[in-house]
Amino acid sequence: MMNTALGRFRVIGIVEGISYLVLLGIAMPLKYWLDVPVAVKVAGSLHGLFFVLYILALAHVTFQKRWSILKVAGAFIASLLPFGNFVLDARLKREQP
């Protein structure tokens, strides 16, 4: 799966999606309900790193596969929505040989 640009993009998308859910579902409640702000610092930093990797992988797969601007915009918007990357991955799975 990591041998192609699309495969790498899918893996990074899943990791980025998980980090987003951890940030929203675990770190934010820890910060605001239990006064543990370090959880957001750690999870937020990791999520930021994964988001940058996601954007770089999106650019790579866009140029390699010659994706349309609508498909690129859809992939970007998916990264902003909780569970969006998982829905996108299910659709991309059909494209990968």
mmCIF file of N, CA, C and O in Angstrom:
data_model
loop_
_atom_site.group_PDB
_atom_site.id
_atom_site.type_symbol
_atom_site.label_atom_id
_atom_site.label_comp_id
_atom_site.label_asym_id
_atom_site.label_seq_id
_atom_site.Cartn_x
_atom_site.Cartn_y
_atom_site.Cartn_z
ATOM 1 N N MET A 1 0.812 -1.185 0.000
ATOM 2 C CA MET A 1 0.000 0.000 0.000
ATOM 3 C C MET A 1 0.863 1.260 0.000
ATOM 4 O O MET A 1 0.452 2.279 -0.519
ATOM 5 N N MET A 2 2.030 1.195 0.555
ATOM 6 C CA MET A 2 2.911 2.362 0.621
ATOM 7 C C MET A 2 3.769 2.504 -0.634
ATOM 8 O O MET A 2 4.604 3.394 -0.700
ATOM 9 N N ASN A 3 3.549 1.660 -1.632
ATOM 10 C CA ASN A 3 4.365 1.696 -2.844
ATOM 11 C C ASN A 3 3.914 2.747 -3.846
ATOM 12 O O ASN A 3 4.654 3.063 -4.768
ATOM 13 N N THR A 4 2.712 3.266 -3.688
ATOM 14 C CA THR A 4 2.195 4.240 -4.637
ATOM 15 C C THR A 4 1.844 5.538 -3.913
ATOM 16 O O THR A 4 1.648 5.553 -2.693
ATOM 17 N N ALA A 5 1.748 6.618 -4.668
ATOM 18 C CA ALA A 5 1.371 7.908 -4.083
ATOM 19 C C ALA A 5 -0.026 7.827 -3.480
ATOM 20 O O ALA A 5 -0.278 8.365 -2.397
ATOM 21 N N LEU A 6 -0.937 7.143 -4.173
ATOM 22 C CA LEU A 6 -2.291 7.008 -3.659
ATOM 23 C C LEU A 6 -2.311 6.177 -2.378
ATOM 24 O O LEU A 6 -3.014 6.513 -1.417
ATOM 25 N N GLY A 7 -1.530 5.125 -2.336
ATOM 26 C CA GLY A 7 -1.450 4.299 -1.131
ATOM 27 C C GLY A 7 -0.895 5.075 0.052
ATOM 28 O O GLY A 7 -1.429 4.992 1.167
ATOM 29 N N ARG A 8 0.166 5.837 -0.173
ATOM 30 C CA ARG A 8 0.725 6.670 0.895
ATOM 31 C C ARG A 8 -0.291 7.708 1.354
ATOM 32 O O ARG A 8 -0.434 7.962 2.551
ATOM 33 N N PHE A 9 -0.997 8.310 0.408
ATOM 34 C CA PHE A 9 -2.004 9.305 0.755
ATOM 35 C C PHE A 9 -3.100 8.681 1.614
ATOM 36 O O PHE A 9 -3.541 9.279 2.600
ATOM 37 N N ARG A 10 -3.522 7.492 1.268
ATOM 38 C CA ARG A 10 -4.562 6.816 2.051
ATOM 39 C C ARG A 10 -4.090 6.522 3.469
ATOM 40 O O ARG A 10 -4.825 6.747 4.434
ATOM 41 N N VAL A 11 -2.856 6.037 3.614
ATOM 42 C CA VAL A 11 -2.328 5.725 4.948
ATOM 43 C C VAL A 11 -2.208 6.995 5.781
ATOM 44 O O VAL A 11 -2.634 7.039 6.944
ATOM 45 N N ILE A 12 -1.636 8.034 5.197
ATOM 46 C CA ILE A 12 -1.483 9.292 5.921
ATOM 47 C C ILE A 12 -2.861 9.861 6.269
ATOM 48 O O ILE A 12 -3.060 10.417 7.354
ATOM 49 N N GLY A 13 -3.826 9.715 5.364
ATOM 50 C CA GLY A 13 -5.182 10.178 5.645
ATOM 51 C C GLY A 13 -5.809 9.482 6.838
ATOM 52 O O GLY A 13 -6.467 10.118 7.666
ATOM 53 N N ILE A 14 -5.602 8.185 6.945
ATOM 54 C CA ILE A 14 -6.140 7.427 8.079
ATOM 55 C C ILE A 14 -5.472 7.881 9.377
ATOM 56 O O ILE A 14 -6.144 8.119 10.389
ATOM 57 N N VAL A 15 -4.152 8.021 9.347
ATOM 58 C CA VAL A 15 -3.420 8.466 10.544
ATOM 59 C C VAL A 15 -3.861 9.875 10.937
ATOM 60 O O VAL A 15 -4.091 10.161 12.121
ATOM 61 N N GLU A 16 -4.006 10.754 9.957
ATOM 62 C CA GLU A 16 -4.434 12.122 10.230
ATOM 63 C C GLU A 16 -5.860 12.129 10.786
ATOM 64 O O GLU A 16 -6.164 12.866 11.723
ATOM 65 N N GLY A 17 -6.721 11.289 10.241
ATOM 66 C CA GLY A 17 -8.095 11.194 10.733
ATOM 67 C C GLY A 17 -8.163 10.703 12.170
ATOM 68 O O GLY A 17 -8.935 11.223 12.983
ATOM 69 N N ILE A 18 -7.346 9.709 12.491
ATOM 70 C CA ILE A 18 -7.293 9.201 13.864
ATOM 71 C C ILE A 18 -6.774 10.285 14.801
ATOM 72 O O ILE A 18 -7.326 10.490 15.893
ATOM 73 N N SER A 19 -5.734 10.999 14.383
ATOM 74 C CA SER A 19 -5.181 12.045 15.252
ATOM 75 C C SER A 19 -6.208 13.156 15.490
ATOM 76 O O SER A 19 -6.266 13.727 16.583
ATOM 77 N N TYR A 20 -7.021 13.456 14.484
ATOM 78 C CA TYR A 20 -8.060 14.470 14.632
ATOM 79 C C TYR A 20 -9.120 14.014 15.641
ATOM 80 O O TYR A 20 -9.549 14.781 16.502
ATOM 81 N N LEU A 21 -9.520 12.760 15.545
ATOM 82 C CA LEU A 21 -10.505 12.229 16.481
ATOM 83 C C LEU A 21 -9.950 12.171 17.906
ATOM 84 O O LEU A 21 -10.677 12.447 18.867
ATOM 85 N N VAL A 22 -8.677 11.829 18.046
ATOM 86 C CA VAL A 22 -8.046 11.831 19.370
ATOM 87 C C VAL A 22 -8.016 13.249 19.936
ATOM 88 O O VAL A 22 -8.324 13.463 21.116
ATOM 89 N N LEU A 23 -7.672 14.210 19.093
ATOM 90 C CA LEU A 23 -7.645 15.599 19.533
ATOM 91 C C LEU A 23 -9.030 16.054 19.986
ATOM 92 O O LEU A 23 -9.183 16.635 21.072
ATOM 93 N N LEU A 24 -10.045 15.785 19.173
ATOM 94 C CA LEU A 24 -11.398 16.238 19.499
ATOM 95 C C LEU A 24 -12.058 15.420 20.611
ATOM 96 O O LEU A 24 -12.753 15.971 21.455
ATOM 97 N N GLY A 25 -11.847 14.108 20.581
ATOM 98 C CA GLY A 25 -12.580 13.229 21.483
ATOM 99 C C GLY A 25 -11.909 12.894 22.792
ATOM 100 O O GLY A 25 -12.573 12.510 23.756
ATOM 101 N N ILE A 26 -10.592 13.058 22.847
ATOM 102 C CA ILE A 26 -9.867 12.711 24.077
ATOM 103 C C ILE A 26 -9.150 13.928 24.655
ATOM 104 O O ILE A 26 -9.344 14.282 25.815
ATOM 105 N N ALA A 27 -8.318 14.578 23.836
ATOM 106 C CA ALA A 27 -7.496 15.670 24.356
ATOM 107 C C ALA A 27 -8.320 16.886 24.777
ATOM 108 O O ALA A 27 -8.061 17.474 25.837
ATOM 109 N N MET A 28 -9.294 17.274 23.957
ATOM 110 C CA MET A 28 -10.104 18.442 24.313
ATOM 111 C C MET A 28 -10.924 18.205 25.595
ATOM 112 O O MET A 28 -10.933 19.077 26.471
ATOM 113 N N PRO A 29 -11.582 17.062 25.745
ATOM 114 C CA PRO A 29 -12.266 16.820 27.025
ATOM 115 C C PRO A 29 -11.306 16.788 28.222
ATOM 116 O O PRO A 29 -11.650 17.282 29.297
ATOM 117 N N LEU A 30 -10.114 16.223 28.018
ATOM 118 C CA LEU A 30 -9.143 16.232 29.117
ATOM 119 C C LEU A 30 -8.770 17.656 29.507
ATOM 120 O O LEU A 30 -8.634 17.970 30.688
ATOM 121 N N LYS A 31 -8.617 18.507 28.523
ATOM 122 C CA LYS A 31 -8.239 19.893 28.808
ATOM 123 C C LYS A 31 -9.358 20.634 29.529
ATOM 124 O O LYS A 31 -9.101 21.302 30.537
ATOM 125 N N TYR A 32 -10.559 20.544 29.030
ATOM 126 C CA TYR A 32 -11.635 21.367 29.555
ATOM 127 C C TYR A 32 -12.410 20.751 30.718
ATOM 128 O O TYR A 32 -12.980 21.475 31.525
ATOM 129 N N TRP A 33 -12.438 19.438 30.829
ATOM 130 C CA TRP A 33 -13.175 18.815 31.923
ATOM 131 C C TRP A 33 -12.282 18.436 33.093
ATOM 132 O O TRP A 33 -12.707 18.467 34.238
ATOM 133 N N LEU A 34 -11.029 18.038 32.785
ATOM 134 C CA LEU A 34 -10.130 17.584 33.853
ATOM 135 C C LEU A 34 -8.916 18.494 34.038
ATOM 136 O O LEU A 34 -8.005 18.148 34.785
ATOM 137 N N ASP A 35 -8.891 19.623 33.340
ATOM 138 C CA ASP A 35 -7.817 20.603 33.457
ATOM 139 C C ASP A 35 -6.435 19.982 33.195
ATOM 140 O O ASP A 35 -5.508 20.117 33.988
ATOM 141 N N VAL A 36 -6.327 19.275 32.052
ATOM 142 C CA VAL A 36 -5.062 18.671 31.631
ATOM 143 C C VAL A 36 -4.697 19.271 30.265
ATOM 144 O O VAL A 36 -4.892 18.636 29.225
ATOM 145 N N PRO A 37 -4.166 20.500 30.241
ATOM 146 C CA PRO A 37 -3.903 21.161 28.960
ATOM 147 C C PRO A 37 -2.777 20.522 28.149
ATOM 148 O O PRO A 37 -2.705 20.711 26.937
ATOM 149 N N VAL A 38 -1.921 19.758 28.782
ATOM 150 C CA VAL A 38 -0.815 19.134 28.051
ATOM 151 C C VAL A 38 -1.326 18.131 27.018
ATOM 152 O O VAL A 38 -0.672 17.900 25.995
ATOM 153 N N ALA A 39 -2.492 17.581 27.249
ATOM 154 C CA ALA A 39 -3.064 16.621 26.284
ATOM 155 C C ALA A 39 -3.296 17.286 24.933
ATOM 156 O O ALA A 39 -3.015 16.703 23.883
ATOM 157 N N VAL A 40 -3.795 18.522 24.952
ATOM 158 C CA VAL A 40 -4.042 19.235 23.701
ATOM 159 C C VAL A 40 -2.728 19.647 23.055
ATOM 160 O O VAL A 40 -2.607 19.626 21.826
ATOM 161 N N LYS A 41 -1.746 19.998 23.859
ATOM 162 C CA LYS A 41 -0.444 20.373 23.290
ATOM 163 C C LYS A 41 0.180 19.199 22.542
ATOM 164 O O LYS A 41 0.672 19.359 21.424
ATOM 165 N N VAL A 42 0.147 18.037 23.143
ATOM 166 C CA VAL A 42 0.749 16.862 22.515
ATOM 167 C C VAL A 42 -0.075 16.402 21.318
ATOM 168 O O VAL A 42 0.451 16.252 20.206
ATOM 169 N N ALA A 43 -1.360 16.194 21.537
ATOM 170 C CA ALA A 43 -2.222 15.714 20.447
ATOM 171 C C ALA A 43 -2.319 16.746 19.327
ATOM 172 O O ALA A 43 -2.327 16.395 18.148
ATOM 173 N N GLY A 44 -2.379 18.014 19.693
ATOM 174 C CA GLY A 44 -2.455 19.071 18.685
ATOM 175 C C GLY A 44 -1.199 19.177 17.849
ATOM 176 O O GLY A 44 -1.262 19.377 16.635
ATOM 177 N N SER A 45 -0.050 19.026 18.482
ATOM 178 C CA SER A 45 1.217 19.062 17.742
ATOM 179 C C SER A 45 1.329 17.888 16.777
ATOM 180 O O SER A 45 1.737 18.061 15.625
ATOM 181 N N LEU A 46 0.981 16.711 17.254
ATOM 182 C CA LEU A 46 1.024 15.535 16.381
ATOM 183 C C LEU A 46 0.026 15.668 15.237
ATOM 184 O O LEU A 46 0.348 15.357 14.084
ATOM 185 N N HIS A 47 -1.164 16.133 15.552
ATOM 186 C CA HIS A 47 -2.158 16.317 14.506
ATOM 187 C C HIS A 47 -1.687 17.347 13.477
ATOM 188 O O HIS A 47 -1.884 17.163 12.273
ATOM 189 N N GLY A 48 -1.064 18.404 13.939
ATOM 190 C CA GLY A 48 -0.518 19.410 13.017
ATOM 191 C C GLY A 48 0.515 18.821 12.080
ATOM 192 O O GLY A 48 0.512 19.098 10.876
ATOM 193 N N LEU A 49 1.395 17.989 12.617
ATOM 194 C CA LEU A 49 2.398 17.314 11.788
ATOM 195 C C LEU A 49 1.721 16.415 10.760
ATOM 196 O O LEU A 49 2.064 16.458 9.572
ATOM 197 N N PHE A 50 0.757 15.625 11.204
ATOM 198 C CA PHE A 50 0.068 14.719 10.280
ATOM 199 C C PHE A 50 -0.731 15.482 9.236
ATOM 200 O O PHE A 50 -0.841 15.044 8.085
ATOM 201 N N PHE A 51 -1.279 16.645 9.603
ATOM 202 C CA PHE A 51 -2.023 17.444 8.644
ATOM 203 C C PHE A 51 -1.097 17.983 7.554
ATOM 204 O O PHE A 51 -1.444 17.964 6.369
ATOM 205 N N VAL A 52 0.092 18.427 7.945
ATOM 206 C CA VAL A 52 1.067 18.898 6.949
ATOM 207 C C VAL A 52 1.464 17.748 6.024
ATOM 208 O O VAL A 52 1.533 17.920 4.794
ATOM 209 N N LEU A 53 1.703 16.572 6.578
ATOM 210 C CA LEU A 53 2.030 15.407 5.753
ATOM 211 C C LEU A 53 0.872 15.059 4.822
ATOM 212 O O LEU A 53 1.081 14.674 3.668
ATOM 213 N N TYR A 54 -0.353 15.211 5.303
ATOM 214 C CA TYR A 54 -1.538 14.952 4.493
ATOM 215 C C TYR A 54 -1.577 15.899 3.293
ATOM 216 O O TYR A 54 -1.835 15.477 2.166
ATOM 217 N N ILE A 55 -1.334 17.183 3.528
ATOM 218 C CA ILE A 55 -1.353 18.167 2.452
ATOM 219 C C ILE A 55 -0.240 17.875 1.439
ATOM 220 O O ILE A 55 -0.458 17.965 0.219
ATOM 221 N N LEU A 56 0.932 17.515 1.915
ATOM 222 C CA LEU A 56 2.027 17.164 0.999
ATOM 223 C C LEU A 56 1.680 15.916 0.180
ATOM 224 O O LEU A 56 1.934 15.863 -1.026
ATOM 225 N N ALA A 57 1.102 14.921 0.837
ATOM 226 C CA ALA A 57 0.699 13.706 0.119
ATOM 227 C C ALA A 57 -0.423 14.004 -0.865
ATOM 228 O O ALA A 57 -0.459 13.434 -1.964
ATOM 229 N N LEU A 58 -1.322 14.901 -0.503
ATOM 230 C CA LEU A 58 -2.395 15.311 -1.411
ATOM 231 C C LEU A 58 -1.816 15.983 -2.646
ATOM 232 O O LEU A 58 -2.238 15.691 -3.776
ATOM 233 N N ALA A 59 -0.830 16.847 -2.457
ATOM 234 C CA ALA A 59 -0.192 17.500 -3.601
ATOM 235 C C ALA A 59 0.491 16.464 -4.494
ATOM 236 O O ALA A 59 0.375 16.522 -5.726
ATOM 237 N N HIS A 60 1.177 15.504 -3.889
ATOM 238 C CA HIS A 60 1.884 14.480 -4.666
ATOM 239 C C HIS A 60 0.910 13.643 -5.491
ATOM 240 O O HIS A 60 1.116 13.434 -6.694
ATOM 241 N N VAL A 61 -0.152 13.161 -4.854
ATOM 242 C CA VAL A 61 -1.103 12.327 -5.578
ATOM 243 C C VAL A 61 -1.865 13.148 -6.618
ATOM 244 O O VAL A 61 -2.229 12.636 -7.685
ATOM 245 N N THR A 62 -2.076 14.426 -6.340
ATOM 246 C CA THR A 62 -2.764 15.292 -7.308
ATOM 247 C C THR A 62 -1.968 15.405 -8.603
ATOM 248 O O THR A 62 -2.523 15.274 -9.700
ATOM 249 N N PHE A 63 -0.670 15.636 -8.477
ATOM 250 C CA PHE A 63 0.154 15.769 -9.675
ATOM 251 C C PHE A 63 0.373 14.430 -10.378
ATOM 252 O O PHE A 63 0.392 14.368 -11.598
ATOM 253 N N GLN A 64 0.508 13.369 -9.598
ATOM 254 C CA GLN A 64 0.741 12.067 -10.212
ATOM 255 C C GLN A 64 -0.511 11.528 -10.911
ATOM 256 O O GLN A 64 -0.433 10.994 -12.006
ATOM 257 N N LYS A 65 -1.663 11.678 -10.274
ATOM 258 C CA LYS A 65 -2.904 11.137 -10.830
ATOM 259 C C LYS A 65 -3.690 12.159 -11.651
ATOM 260 O O LYS A 65 -4.730 11.831 -12.205
ATOM 261 N N ARG A 66 -3.201 13.395 -11.668
ATOM 262 C CA ARG A 66 -3.865 14.489 -12.389
ATOM 263 C C ARG A 66 -5.316 14.647 -11.954
ATOM 264 O O ARG A 66 -6.243 14.677 -12.768
ATOM 265 N N TRP A 67 -5.484 14.767 -10.630
ATOM 266 C CA TRP A 67 -6.815 14.943 -10.074
ATOM 267 C C TRP A 67 -7.375 16.303 -10.459
ATOM 268 O O TRP A 67 -6.643 17.289 -10.585
ATOM 269 N N SER A 68 -8.683 16.370 -10.599
ATOM 270 C CA SER A 68 -9.354 17.640 -10.885
ATOM 271 C C SER A 68 -9.362 18.503 -9.620
ATOM 272 O O SER A 68 -9.192 18.005 -8.502
ATOM 273 N N ILE A 69 -9.586 19.776 -9.819
ATOM 274 C CA ILE A 69 -9.630 20.701 -8.681
ATOM 275 C C ILE A 69 -10.782 20.345 -7.740
ATOM 276 O O ILE A 69 -10.655 20.509 -6.524
ATOM 277 N N LEU A 70 -11.870 19.807 -8.267
ATOM 278 C CA LEU A 70 -12.986 19.400 -7.415
ATOM 279 C C LEU A 70 -12.619 18.213 -6.520
ATOM 280 O O LEU A 70 -13.005 18.169 -5.354
ATOM 281 N N LYS A 71 -11.875 17.275 -7.071
ATOM 282 C CA LYS A 71 -11.451 16.121 -6.289
ATOM 283 C C LYS A 71 -10.456 16.536 -5.202
ATOM 284 O O LYS A 71 -10.526 16.062 -4.072
ATOM 285 N N VAL A 72 -9.558 17.448 -5.550
ATOM 286 C CA VAL A 72 -8.589 17.960 -4.574
ATOM 287 C C VAL A 72 -9.326 18.719 -3.469
ATOM 288 O O VAL A 72 -9.034 18.544 -2.276
ATOM 289 N N ALA A 73 -10.279 19.555 -3.855
ATOM 290 C CA ALA A 73 -11.050 20.310 -2.866
ATOM 291 C C ALA A 73 -11.837 19.358 -1.960
ATOM 292 O O ALA A 73 -11.904 19.566 -0.738
ATOM 293 N N GLY A 74 -12.391 18.304 -2.532
ATOM 294 C CA GLY A 74 -13.112 17.318 -1.733
ATOM 295 C C GLY A 74 -12.211 16.620 -0.732
ATOM 296 O O GLY A 74 -12.599 16.404 0.422
ATOM 297 N N ALA A 75 -10.999 16.280 -1.161
ATOM 298 C CA ALA A 75 -10.042 15.625 -0.259
ATOM 299 C C ALA A 75 -9.612 16.574 0.850
ATOM 300 O O ALA A 75 -9.443 16.161 2.003
ATOM 301 N N PHE A 76 -9.457 17.852 0.509
ATOM 302 C CA PHE A 76 -9.082 18.837 1.525
ATOM 303 C C PHE A 76 -10.218 19.022 2.528
ATOM 304 O O PHE A 76 -9.985 19.025 3.741
ATOM 305 N N ILE A 77 -11.431 19.164 2.039
ATOM 306 C CA ILE A 77 -12.584 19.350 2.929
ATOM 307 C C ILE A 77 -12.783 18.118 3.815
ATOM 308 O O ILE A 77 -13.133 18.242 4.993
ATOM 309 N N ALA A 78 -12.523 16.937 3.262
ATOM 310 C CA ALA A 78 -12.651 15.711 4.053
ATOM 311 C C ALA A 78 -11.719 15.735 5.259
ATOM 312 O O ALA A 78 -12.061 15.213 6.321
ATOM 313 N N SER A 79 -10.553 16.359 5.115
ATOM 314 C CA SER A 79 -9.606 16.407 6.227
ATOM 315 C C SER A 79 -10.075 17.335 7.338
ATOM 316 O O SER A 79 -9.574 17.252 8.460
ATOM 317 N N LEU A 80 -11.016 18.206 7.047
ATOM 318 C CA LEU A 80 -11.505 19.161 8.044
ATOM 319 C C LEU A 80 -12.707 18.634 8.823
ATOM 320 O O LEU A 80 -13.074 19.204 9.850
ATOM 321 N N LEU A 81 -13.312 17.563 8.346
ATOM 322 C CA LEU A 81 -14.512 17.013 8.969
ATOM 323 C C LEU A 81 -14.165 15.760 9.777
ATOM 324 O O LEU A 81 -13.426 14.893 9.294
ATOM 325 N N PRO A 82 -14.706 15.643 10.982
ATOM 326 C CA PRO A 82 -14.504 14.391 11.717
ATOM 327 C C PRO A 82 -15.049 13.216 10.896
ATOM 328 O O PRO A 82 -16.133 13.306 10.324
ATOM 329 N N PHE A 83 -14.298 12.184 10.790
ATOM 330 C CA PHE A 83 -14.606 10.972 10.030
ATOM 331 C C PHE A 83 -14.551 11.187 8.517
ATOM 332 O O PHE A 83 -14.772 10.253 7.760
ATOM 333 N N GLY A 84 -14.236 12.388 8.068
ATOM 334 C CA GLY A 84 -14.165 12.675 6.638
ATOM 335 C C GLY A 84 -13.097 11.867 5.922
ATOM 336 O O GLY A 84 -13.313 11.394 4.800
ATOM 337 N N ASN A 85 -11.950 11.701 6.561
ATOM 338 C CA ASN A 85 -10.870 10.938 5.932
ATOM 339 C C ASN A 85 -11.237 9.469 5.754
ATOM 340 O O ASN A 85 -10.788 8.822 4.814
ATOM 341 N N PHE A 86 -12.061 8.952 6.638
ATOM 342 C CA PHE A 86 -12.447 7.548 6.538
ATOM 343 C C PHE A 86 -13.433 7.337 5.382
ATOM 344 O O PHE A 86 -13.371 6.321 4.682
ATOM 345 N N VAL A 87 -14.318 8.282 5.185
ATOM 346 C CA VAL A 87 -15.241 8.230 4.046
ATOM 347 C C VAL A 87 -14.443 8.363 2.744
ATOM 348 O O VAL A 87 -14.664 7.616 1.784
ATOM 349 N N LEU A 88 -13.516 9.303 2.716
ATOM 350 C CA LEU A 88 -12.665 9.486 1.533
ATOM 351 C C LEU A 88 -11.863 8.226 1.250
ATOM 352 O O LEU A 88 -11.750 7.801 0.098
ATOM 353 N N ASP A 89 -11.325 7.605 2.282
ATOM 354 C CA ASP A 89 -10.531 6.389 2.088
ATOM 355 C C ASP A 89 -11.360 5.278 1.463
ATOM 356 O O ASP A 89 -10.866 4.554 0.590
ATOM 357 N N ALA A 90 -12.594 5.146 1.878
ATOM 358 C CA ALA A 90 -13.461 4.107 1.299
ATOM 359 C C ALA A 90 -13.657 4.347 -0.195
ATOM 360 O O ALA A 90 -13.671 3.396 -0.992
ATOM 361 N N ARG A 91 -13.781 5.609 -0.583
ATOM 362 C CA ARG A 91 -13.943 5.925 -2.008
ATOM 363 C C ARG A 91 -12.641 5.720 -2.775
ATOM 364 O O ARG A 91 -12.656 5.252 -3.916
ATOM 365 N N LEU A 92 -11.516 6.070 -2.170
ATOM 366 C CA LEU A 92 -10.230 5.921 -2.850
ATOM 367 C C LEU A 92 -9.804 4.463 -2.972
ATOM 368 O O LEU A 92 -9.036 4.113 -3.858
ATOM 369 N N LYS A 93 -10.298 3.640 -2.081
ATOM 370 C CA LYS A 93 -9.962 2.218 -2.092
ATOM 371 C C LYS A 93 -10.343 1.586 -3.422
ATOM 372 O O LYS A 93 -9.652 0.702 -3.923
ATOM 373 N N ARG A 94 -11.435 2.058 -4.008
ATOM 374 C CA ARG A 94 -11.876 1.517 -5.298
ATOM 375 C C ARG A 94 -10.940 1.910 -6.431
ATOM 376 O O ARG A 94 -10.859 1.209 -7.442
ATOM 377 N N GLU A 95 -10.211 3.027 -6.286
ATOM 378 C CA GLU A 95 -9.307 3.486 -7.346
ATOM 379 C C GLU A 95 -7.966 2.766 -7.343
ATOM 380 O O GLU A 95 -7.291 2.719 -8.355
ATOM 381 N N GLN A 96 -7.577 2.269 -6.192
ATOM 382 C CA GLN A 96 -6.245 1.686 -6.057
ATOM 383 C C GLN A 96 -6.234 0.261 -6.606
ATOM 384 O O GLN A 96 -7.097 -0.545 -6.249
ATOM 385 N N PRO A 97 -5.259 -0.031 -7.456
ATOM 386 C CA PRO A 97 -5.184 -1.384 -8.012
ATOM 387 C C PRO A 97 -4.794 -2.426 -6.995
ATOM 388 O O PRO A 97 -4.234 -2.178 -6.012
#
